[in-house]
Every structure is written in structure tokens, then in C-alpha cells.
């Protein structure tokens, strides 16, 4: 199928079939047991896999195996898609949508929490421009550029359970976000977090009415976005960087009255996301960007990734580290993402994709997966999203 002799995994069922091979499964289990036995404290597993090709099927079978053999352990899965997609090939585009949908449904079912992670502007049929960042000029066609940004986000998002000083675990993080059947989370990131060199955290946050981050969920950004729950990490900001308030003077803002950077961030989140359950972590260690990390940063940044007061008069120095703000959210935005994917798949003529189903996916199973995708999207629906869905239905 599509030059199958080359060994490419182009369909979900091909990936599933790979792990039905006895030799392959035995090798996987042997390696898994080896590393598990080496652990002093096994808190869970991270699974990273492509969503858009047959590796979504591999990821689905791996998470199913982990769920069966290590029940009670946390499983956090990340589904990756390219920043740019080849939509000119209609059949490959249809494969991409079907692989993505099956991957989301199966990975979220067998994981404690699942998060799509991409710089792509859309998972659906209509292509949208990739995510842009104000202080980064990256080439979306270069995998090392897009992967560098996603790596900075992933390294920051996993702080709550990854560091030896962390109090939580993978399962604890998942349980703060996956209530009410919401097992999909959306990632957001600000790379770098925009703060003037030498400024305090209250000063930096007070300049932003909306949080200065961008979504990594392949969905259009919405102003005034809300969320049900979130885990937020800010790194690369000194914990003692607070504006001093003279005795007898009122603080410039409630944020300036906070006693620590942790309290500053928590107060800010409660203000911007009233009613949401928010956990936050502040880490002094920045995200380091030495070679081979791409130097695609704005010349307006210092070596430490902070904004300069004025543009440099000479060649800018290489950026050695950056502050990063990132979050995992359970949010209504995910209704837009999941329901939009469901609607696009409803428009597909799957009869033209016979080779996809001949690889091993039954039509009935695919339709059941579509039903689960819609049900999953409804977990994130609010009155606003319900009204938008009705408007879309009327326009159709």
C-alpha cells in the first residue's frame, strides 16, 4: 500500500499490526521490563508518538499495553503532528485526518492524560498558517526548528513531576486536569516569556492583559479564552525579582503586593482565569539554548533571553538561555478542536480510502471511533461552544 515495501507506516492499522508481531512485542516487553526494574520509584510513563501516520497505531497499542500491565501508574501521552501538511495529495490528507482521529481516541482512552502537540495551525481539512511567536523567526518547514520549540515547551510542561524537587507525579498532574471525562489537554507556551531585562515579574505581567502565550493544540487562538483547570510553569525568572515598595506607599498593583514570585503568578492566574482550578510552579532555571539549538531569536533579546531596552548597535550576541511560560489546560478550546475534526471526517468520502481500511481497520470500528470523538468533544462544551456549533450547523 503506497509503496509498502519501503516499510513506511502510513495507516493506523499498520502501526497496530506491527505490535501484533510476536518478535516485535517480545522485544518491546523485554526493553520495557529492563527499564522498569532499574527504576527506584516508577511514577508512570510518557509516550510520544506521531498522530498523522501509522505511528498513531503504534502509540495506541503501546499505551494499551502499559495500561494493562501497569494499572495505577500514570500515563501521559503526547501526539505530535508536523507544522506543515501536504494538503495537495487528497488521499494522504484523508489518511492524515483518519490517523489523527483514531490516535486521539485510542491514546486518550488508555492514557491518564493525552495532549496534542504541534505548531500546525489546524488538524482539519482546511490548512492554516503555523503558530508564530513575536521574538522567534523560525522556518516551519525545518524539523529542527519546530522540534526545538516543542522541546522547550515539553521540558517546561513536565516540570511538576520531572524534577527531584517536585512534589507531584504524572498521575497527580493528570488527575488535576482529567475530571469529568476530559482526558485531553491543550498546551500553551510563551517562548521566550517577554520580560524586560532587570524587570520584576509583577512589572512583566502587568503589561499583558491576556497571557502572552500561544496554543500548541493546532487550533485557532481565541481572545479571552477560559479554562476549567490548568497547570502552569514559569521558568527562568529569579525568585527574588520583585519591585520594591517604599515604606508608607501603596503597591502599584495587587501583583506588586505579593510576597513571592509563586504568589505573584498564582494571583495573576486567578485574576485572568477566575473560577478555574490553577496550579503553578516557578523555577529559576531557564531553558538553555546552546548549540545545536537554532539561533532563530530576535536581535532584541539579551544573552539570557530578556528584552533589551533598545535594539543593539552591533551584532547581537547568541542567546544562551530563555525564560519560558507554559501551561497544560483543560479548556473549551478543545471542543473546537475535537468537534472540528469530527465534522471534517463526516465530510470525507471514506469509500475512496479502501486501502486505509484494507490495512485492518473495520468500517464499524472507525464509525465507533468517530462517535467517541464527538462524545469527547462534548466534555468541553460550554454554552458559547454550543451556540457556535448550532451556527455552523445552520450554515451547513
Short mmCIF file of C-alpha atoms in Angstrom, two decimals:
data_model
loop_
_atom_site.label_atom_id
_atom_site.label_comp_id
_atom_site.label_asym_id
_atom_site.label_seq_id
_atom_site.Cartn_x
_atom_site.Cartn_y
_atom_site.Cartn_z
CA UNK A 1 0.00 0.00 0.00
CA UNK A 2 1.63 3.26 -1.15
CA UNK A 3 4.96 1.57 -1.76
CA UNK A 4 4.52 -0.52 1.34
CA UNK A 5 7.73 -2.38 0.58
CA UNK A 6 9.65 0.64 1.88
CA UNK A 7 8.43 -0.18 5.37
CA UNK A 8 6.54 3.11 5.88
CA UNK A 9 3.69 3.14 8.34
CA UNK A 10 1.03 5.16 6.56
CA UNK A 11 -2.16 3.83 8.13
CA UNK A 12 -3.27 3.37 11.75
CA UNK A 13 -3.82 -0.37 11.36
CA UNK A 14 -0.30 -0.86 10.01
CA UNK A 15 1.06 0.54 13.26
CA UNK A 16 -1.25 -1.66 15.32
CA UNK A 17 -0.23 -4.67 13.23
CA UNK A 18 3.44 -4.03 13.88
CA UNK A 19 2.93 -4.74 17.59
CA UNK A 20 0.90 -7.83 16.85
CA UNK A 21 4.10 -9.41 15.56
CA UNK A 22 5.33 -11.77 18.29
CA UNK A 23 9.02 -10.94 17.90
CA UNK A 24 8.37 -7.20 17.95
CA UNK A 25 6.14 -7.44 21.03
CA UNK A 26 8.64 -9.59 22.89
CA UNK A 27 11.43 -7.10 22.19
CA UNK A 28 9.25 -4.22 23.40
CA UNK A 29 8.29 -6.04 26.60
CA UNK A 30 11.91 -7.07 27.30
CA UNK A 31 13.13 -3.48 26.97
CA UNK A 32 10.22 -2.17 29.00
CA UNK A 33 10.78 -4.62 31.86
CA UNK A 34 14.51 -3.85 31.87
CA UNK A 35 13.97 -0.13 32.42
CA UNK A 36 11.13 -0.66 34.88
CA UNK A 37 13.35 -2.87 37.04
CA UNK A 38 16.03 -0.16 37.01
CA UNK A 39 13.63 2.40 38.50
CA UNK A 40 13.81 3.16 42.22
CA UNK A 41 10.40 4.81 42.05
CA UNK A 42 8.24 4.28 38.98
CA UNK A 43 5.63 7.03 38.86
CA UNK A 44 4.45 6.38 35.31
CA UNK A 45 5.20 6.64 31.61
CA UNK A 46 5.49 9.29 28.94
CA UNK A 47 4.56 8.27 25.40
CA UNK A 48 5.46 10.49 22.45
CA UNK A 49 4.27 9.46 19.01
CA UNK A 50 3.16 10.86 15.67
CA UNK A 51 -0.57 11.24 15.21
CA UNK A 52 -0.75 11.80 11.47
CA UNK A 53 0.68 8.47 10.27
CA UNK A 54 0.76 4.81 11.21
CA UNK A 55 2.72 5.54 14.37
CA UNK A 56 -0.58 6.61 15.92
CA UNK A 57 -1.46 2.92 15.81
CA UNK A 58 1.86 2.02 17.44
CA UNK A 59 1.23 4.54 20.20
CA UNK A 60 -2.29 3.21 20.70
CA UNK A 61 -1.05 -0.37 21.22
CA UNK A 62 1.82 0.74 23.48
CA UNK A 63 -0.49 2.74 25.78
CA UNK A 64 -2.92 -0.18 25.83
CA UNK A 65 -0.08 -2.48 26.91
CA UNK A 66 1.07 -0.04 29.61
CA UNK A 67 -2.49 0.43 30.85
CA UNK A 68 -2.99 -3.33 31.17
CA UNK A 69 0.36 -4.19 32.75
CA UNK A 70 0.86 -1.15 34.99
CA UNK A 71 -2.60 -0.16 36.15
CA UNK A 72 -2.42 2.55 38.76
CA UNK A 73 0.59 4.21 37.15
CA UNK A 74 0.27 7.50 35.32
CA UNK A 75 0.44 7.51 31.51
CA UNK A 76 0.90 10.89 29.84
CA UNK A 77 0.76 10.72 26.03
CA UNK A 78 1.82 13.41 23.58
CA UNK A 79 0.57 13.31 19.99
CA UNK A 80 2.84 15.09 17.52
CA UNK A 81 1.98 16.42 14.06
CA UNK A 82 4.09 18.40 11.55
CA UNK A 83 3.91 22.19 11.42
CA UNK A 84 3.12 21.94 7.71
CA UNK A 85 0.98 19.33 5.93
CA UNK A 86 0.83 18.35 2.29
CA UNK A 87 -2.83 19.00 1.53
CA UNK A 88 -2.31 18.79 -2.25
CA UNK A 89 -2.47 14.98 -2.10
CA UNK A 90 -6.13 14.40 -1.22
CA UNK A 91 -5.65 10.75 -0.30
CA UNK A 92 -2.73 11.41 2.02
CA UNK A 93 -4.70 14.27 3.52
CA UNK A 94 -7.60 11.91 4.21
CA UNK A 95 -5.19 9.39 5.76
CA UNK A 96 -3.80 12.15 7.96
CA UNK A 97 -7.25 13.02 9.31
CA UNK A 98 -8.25 9.41 9.93
CA UNK A 99 -4.95 8.50 11.61
CA UNK A 100 -5.23 11.60 13.80
CA UNK A 101 -8.79 10.87 14.87
CA UNK A 102 -8.09 7.21 15.68
CA UNK A 103 -4.93 8.21 17.52
CA UNK A 104 -6.69 10.79 19.69
CA UNK A 105 -9.50 8.39 20.60
CA UNK A 106 -7.27 5.40 21.42
CA UNK A 107 -4.47 7.31 23.15
CA UNK A 108 -6.88 9.27 25.34
CA UNK A 109 -8.73 6.07 26.23
CA UNK A 110 -5.64 4.24 27.50
CA UNK A 111 -3.76 7.24 28.96
CA UNK A 112 -4.27 9.19 32.15
CA UNK A 113 -3.99 12.31 30.02
CA UNK A 114 -3.39 12.96 26.33
CA UNK A 115 -2.05 16.18 24.80
CA UNK A 116 -1.72 17.04 21.08
CA UNK A 117 1.49 18.97 20.49
CA UNK A 118 2.17 20.84 17.26
CA UNK A 119 2.96 24.20 15.69
CA UNK A 120 0.40 23.47 12.98
CA UNK A 121 -2.48 25.90 12.73
CA UNK A 122 -5.05 23.18 12.06
CA UNK A 123 -5.62 19.44 12.29
CA UNK A 124 -8.54 19.59 9.86
CA UNK A 125 -9.06 19.74 6.13
CA UNK A 126 -8.51 23.49 5.87
CA UNK A 127 -4.84 24.42 6.29
CA UNK A 128 -4.00 27.39 8.47
CA UNK A 129 -0.65 29.14 8.98
CA UNK A 130 1.64 27.70 11.67
CA UNK A 131 1.87 29.28 15.10
CA UNK A 132 4.05 32.40 15.24
CA UNK A 133 5.97 33.88 18.15
CA UNK A 134 6.86 37.59 18.44
CA UNK A 135 10.54 37.05 19.30
CA UNK A 136 11.30 33.97 17.19
CA UNK A 137 11.69 33.78 13.41
CA UNK A 138 11.60 30.08 12.67
CA UNK A 139 11.21 28.15 9.43
CA UNK A 140 8.17 25.86 9.79
CA UNK A 141 9.50 23.61 7.00
CA UNK A 142 12.58 22.71 9.08
CA UNK A 143 12.00 19.93 11.58
CA UNK A 144 14.90 21.05 13.78
CA UNK A 145 13.26 24.47 14.17
CA UNK A 146 9.79 23.20 15.06
CA UNK A 147 11.13 20.41 17.28
CA UNK A 148 13.34 22.88 19.18
CA UNK A 149 10.29 24.98 20.12
CA UNK A 150 8.23 21.93 21.08
CA UNK A 151 11.16 20.56 23.13
CA UNK A 152 11.35 23.81 25.12
CA UNK A 153 7.62 23.57 25.76
CA UNK A 154 7.74 19.88 26.72
CA UNK A 155 10.75 20.40 29.01
CA UNK A 156 8.81 23.15 30.81
CA UNK A 157 5.40 21.47 30.94
CA UNK A 158 6.83 18.37 32.63
CA UNK A 159 8.48 20.27 35.50
CA UNK A 160 5.67 19.49 38.00
CA UNK A 161 6.64 15.80 38.09
CA UNK A 162 10.02 15.53 36.40
CA UNK A 163 12.42 17.23 38.83
CA UNK A 164 13.70 15.57 42.00
CA UNK A 165 12.38 18.54 43.98
CA UNK A 166 8.88 18.15 42.51
CA UNK A 167 6.14 17.18 44.92
CA UNK A 168 3.70 15.76 42.36
CA UNK A 169 3.64 12.85 39.96
CA UNK A 170 2.39 12.16 36.43
CA UNK A 171 -0.82 10.72 37.87
CA UNK A 172 -1.30 13.70 40.18
CA UNK A 173 -0.90 16.13 37.27
CA UNK A 174 -3.32 14.13 35.13
CA UNK A 175 -5.94 13.99 37.86
CA UNK A 176 -5.93 17.78 38.24
CA UNK A 177 -6.99 18.08 34.58
CA UNK A 178 -8.87 14.94 33.52
CA UNK A 179 -12.01 15.17 35.67
CA UNK A 180 -15.47 14.83 34.08
CA UNK A 181 -14.10 12.68 31.28
CA UNK A 182 -11.77 15.43 30.00
CA UNK A 183 -8.77 13.27 29.18
CA UNK A 184 -7.38 15.59 26.52
CA UNK A 185 -5.37 18.69 27.47
CA UNK A 186 -4.23 21.68 25.42
CA UNK A 187 -0.67 23.01 25.66
CA UNK A 188 0.24 26.70 25.58
CA UNK A 189 3.69 28.27 25.55
CA UNK A 190 5.45 31.62 25.51
CA UNK A 191 8.99 31.27 24.11
CA UNK A 192 10.60 33.35 25.30
CA UNK A 193 8.42 34.82 28.03
CA UNK A 194 8.51 38.58 27.27
CA UNK A 195 10.12 40.41 30.17
CA UNK A 196 12.49 43.39 30.14
CA UNK A 197 16.00 42.74 31.36
CA UNK A 198 16.09 43.51 35.09
CA UNK A 199 12.32 43.93 35.47
CA UNK A 200 10.25 42.27 38.16
CA UNK A 201 7.66 39.57 37.48
CA UNK A 202 4.78 41.87 38.55
CA UNK A 203 6.06 44.51 36.11
CA UNK A 204 6.22 41.94 33.29
CA UNK A 205 2.75 40.51 33.93
CA UNK A 206 1.08 43.90 34.38
CA UNK A 207 1.95 44.78 30.79
CA UNK A 208 -0.20 41.90 29.48
CA UNK A 209 -3.99 41.98 29.71
CA UNK A 210 -4.07 38.49 28.16
CA UNK A 211 -1.49 35.83 28.90
CA UNK A 212 1.27 36.18 26.25
CA UNK A 213 1.29 32.53 25.21
CA UNK A 214 0.32 30.69 22.04
CA UNK A 215 -1.62 27.40 21.69
CA UNK A 216 0.15 24.22 20.59
CA UNK A 217 -3.13 22.39 20.04
CA UNK A 218 -3.46 23.03 16.27
CA UNK A 219 -6.43 25.27 16.89
CA UNK A 220 -7.10 28.95 16.32
CA UNK A 221 -6.30 31.21 19.25
CA UNK A 222 -9.30 32.83 20.86
CA UNK A 223 -9.24 36.08 22.77
CA UNK A 224 -10.43 35.86 26.31
CA UNK A 225 -10.13 32.08 26.39
CA UNK A 226 -11.31 30.39 29.56
CA UNK A 227 -10.38 27.07 31.10
CA UNK A 228 -11.69 24.55 33.61
CA UNK A 229 -8.30 23.68 35.11
CA UNK A 230 -4.64 24.28 34.33
CA UNK A 231 -1.07 23.52 35.34
CA UNK A 232 1.23 26.49 34.69
CA UNK A 233 5.04 26.63 34.84
CA UNK A 234 7.20 29.76 34.66
CA UNK A 235 10.95 29.24 34.42
CA UNK A 236 14.00 31.46 34.08
CA UNK A 237 12.78 34.27 36.35
CA UNK A 238 14.67 34.97 39.58
CA UNK A 239 12.51 34.27 42.61
CA UNK A 240 13.67 37.43 44.37
CA UNK A 241 12.93 39.69 41.40
CA UNK A 242 10.18 41.88 42.90
CA UNK A 243 9.64 45.59 42.71
CA UNK A 244 10.49 47.25 45.97
CA UNK A 245 7.72 49.32 47.51
CA UNK A 246 8.77 52.21 49.70
CA UNK A 247 7.50 52.26 53.25
CA UNK A 248 4.16 54.00 53.54
CA UNK A 249 3.45 53.79 49.79
CA UNK A 250 0.71 51.73 48.27
CA UNK A 251 1.87 48.94 45.92
CA UNK A 252 1.41 49.80 42.25
CA UNK A 253 -0.88 46.81 41.79
CA UNK A 254 -2.10 43.75 43.72
CA UNK A 255 0.65 41.77 42.00
CA UNK A 256 3.30 44.11 43.44
CA UNK A 257 1.91 43.43 46.91
CA UNK A 258 2.57 39.68 46.68
CA UNK A 259 5.39 38.32 48.82
CA UNK A 260 6.92 35.84 46.34
CA UNK A 261 7.01 35.05 42.65
CA UNK A 262 4.88 31.98 43.35
CA UNK A 263 2.19 34.17 44.88
CA UNK A 264 2.53 36.68 42.03
CA UNK A 265 1.90 34.02 39.39
CA UNK A 266 -0.93 32.41 41.34
CA UNK A 267 -2.65 35.77 41.88
CA UNK A 268 -2.28 36.61 38.19
CA UNK A 269 -3.81 33.29 37.11
CA UNK A 270 -6.76 33.71 39.47
CA UNK A 271 -7.35 37.17 38.03
CA UNK A 272 -7.14 36.16 34.36
CA UNK A 273 -8.92 32.80 34.82
CA UNK A 274 -11.50 33.38 37.57
CA UNK A 275 -13.18 30.18 38.68
CA UNK A 276 -10.57 27.89 37.13
CA UNK A 277 -8.55 25.45 39.21
CA UNK A 278 -4.96 26.60 38.73
CA UNK A 279 -1.71 25.08 39.96
CA UNK A 280 1.56 26.89 39.31
CA UNK A 281 5.29 26.33 39.60
CA UNK A 282 8.12 28.86 39.38
CA UNK A 283 11.58 27.61 38.50
CA UNK A 284 14.67 29.80 38.48
CA UNK A 285 16.48 27.56 36.00
CA UNK A 286 15.88 28.86 32.44
CA UNK A 287 15.60 26.82 29.27
CA UNK A 288 19.16 26.61 27.95
CA UNK A 289 19.68 27.16 24.22
CA UNK A 290 23.33 26.36 23.42
CA UNK A 291 24.30 24.89 20.02
CA UNK A 292 22.86 22.95 18.28
CA UNK A 293 19.72 24.80 19.43
CA UNK A 294 18.73 27.05 16.49
CA UNK A 295 19.58 30.73 16.83
CA UNK A 296 16.30 31.99 15.41
CA UNK A 297 15.77 34.60 18.11
CA UNK A 298 15.05 38.29 17.69
CA UNK A 299 18.06 40.63 17.99
CA UNK A 300 16.06 42.44 20.68
CA UNK A 301 16.90 39.69 23.18
CA UNK A 302 19.80 39.58 25.61
CA UNK A 303 22.01 36.54 26.14
CA UNK A 304 19.57 35.42 28.84
CA UNK A 305 16.55 35.84 26.56
CA UNK A 306 15.19 39.01 28.17
CA UNK A 307 14.01 42.02 26.16
CA UNK A 308 16.55 44.79 25.68
CA UNK A 309 15.58 48.42 26.31
CA UNK A 310 16.73 49.31 22.80
CA UNK A 311 17.98 47.38 19.76
CA UNK A 312 21.70 46.52 19.81
CA UNK A 313 24.01 48.75 17.80
CA UNK A 314 26.31 45.86 16.93
CA UNK A 315 25.80 42.22 16.02
CA UNK A 316 23.61 40.63 18.71
CA UNK A 317 25.18 38.01 20.96
CA UNK A 318 23.94 34.43 20.78
CA UNK A 319 21.02 33.72 23.09
CA UNK A 320 22.25 31.22 25.67
CA UNK A 321 19.02 30.71 27.61
CA UNK A 322 15.42 31.89 27.65
CA UNK A 323 12.61 32.29 30.19
CA UNK A 324 9.58 30.18 29.29
CA UNK A 325 5.94 30.25 30.38
CA UNK A 326 3.90 27.14 29.59
CA UNK A 327 0.62 25.54 30.57
CA UNK A 328 -1.47 22.43 30.22
CA UNK A 329 -5.16 23.30 30.19
CA UNK A 330 -8.47 21.55 30.24
CA UNK A 331 -10.37 24.16 28.26
CA UNK A 332 -13.38 24.81 25.98
CA UNK A 333 -10.85 25.35 23.18
CA UNK A 334 -10.66 21.57 22.94
CA UNK A 335 -14.31 21.36 21.96
CA UNK A 336 -13.48 23.46 18.91
CA UNK A 337 -10.51 21.22 18.07
CA UNK A 338 -12.19 17.84 18.56
CA UNK A 339 -15.59 18.72 17.16
CA UNK A 340 -13.98 20.43 14.17
CA UNK A 341 -12.02 17.25 13.41
CA UNK A 342 -15.20 15.21 13.77
CA UNK A 343 -17.06 17.49 11.33
CA UNK A 344 -14.25 17.27 8.77
CA UNK A 345 -14.26 13.49 8.95
CA UNK A 346 -18.01 13.47 8.41
CA UNK A 347 -17.38 15.24 5.09
CA UNK A 348 -14.88 12.62 3.90
CA UNK A 349 -15.95 10.00 1.40
CA UNK A 350 -14.32 7.04 3.14
CA UNK A 351 -15.23 4.74 0.23
CA UNK A 352 -12.35 6.33 -1.64
CA UNK A 353 -9.99 5.22 1.12
CA UNK A 354 -10.39 1.48 0.65
CA UNK A 355 -6.66 0.84 1.08
CA UNK A 356 -6.78 2.50 4.53
CA UNK A 357 -9.42 0.07 5.72
CA UNK A 358 -7.88 -2.91 3.95
CA UNK A 359 -4.86 -2.46 6.25
CA UNK A 360 -7.02 -3.69 9.13
CA UNK A 361 -9.46 -1.04 10.39
CA UNK A 362 -13.11 -2.07 10.12
CA UNK A 363 -15.67 0.49 8.96
CA UNK A 364 -17.79 -0.16 12.06
CA UNK A 365 -14.79 0.39 14.34
CA UNK A 366 -13.99 3.63 12.56
CA UNK A 367 -17.56 4.89 12.95
CA UNK A 368 -17.46 3.95 16.64
CA UNK A 369 -14.23 5.96 16.99
CA UNK A 370 -15.95 8.95 15.37
CA UNK A 371 -18.79 8.64 17.88
CA UNK A 372 -16.27 8.59 20.74
CA UNK A 373 -14.52 11.64 19.28
CA UNK A 374 -17.78 13.57 19.29
CA UNK A 375 -18.59 12.42 22.82
CA UNK A 376 -15.13 13.50 23.94
CA UNK A 377 -15.62 16.94 22.37
CA UNK A 378 -18.87 17.38 24.29
CA UNK A 379 -16.97 17.11 27.59
CA UNK A 380 -15.51 20.55 26.84
CA UNK A 381 -18.69 22.18 25.56
CA UNK A 382 -19.97 25.33 27.22
CA UNK A 383 -22.95 27.46 26.24
CA UNK A 384 -20.71 29.53 23.95
CA UNK A 385 -19.41 26.45 22.11
CA UNK A 386 -22.95 25.02 21.84
CA UNK A 387 -24.15 28.25 20.20
CA UNK A 388 -21.20 28.19 17.78
CA UNK A 389 -21.94 24.56 16.86
CA UNK A 390 -25.58 25.46 16.12
CA UNK A 391 -24.44 28.37 13.95
CA UNK A 392 -22.12 26.04 11.99
CA UNK A 393 -24.93 23.53 11.52
CA UNK A 394 -27.22 26.28 10.21
CA UNK A 395 -24.56 27.47 7.78
CA UNK A 396 -24.07 23.91 6.51
#
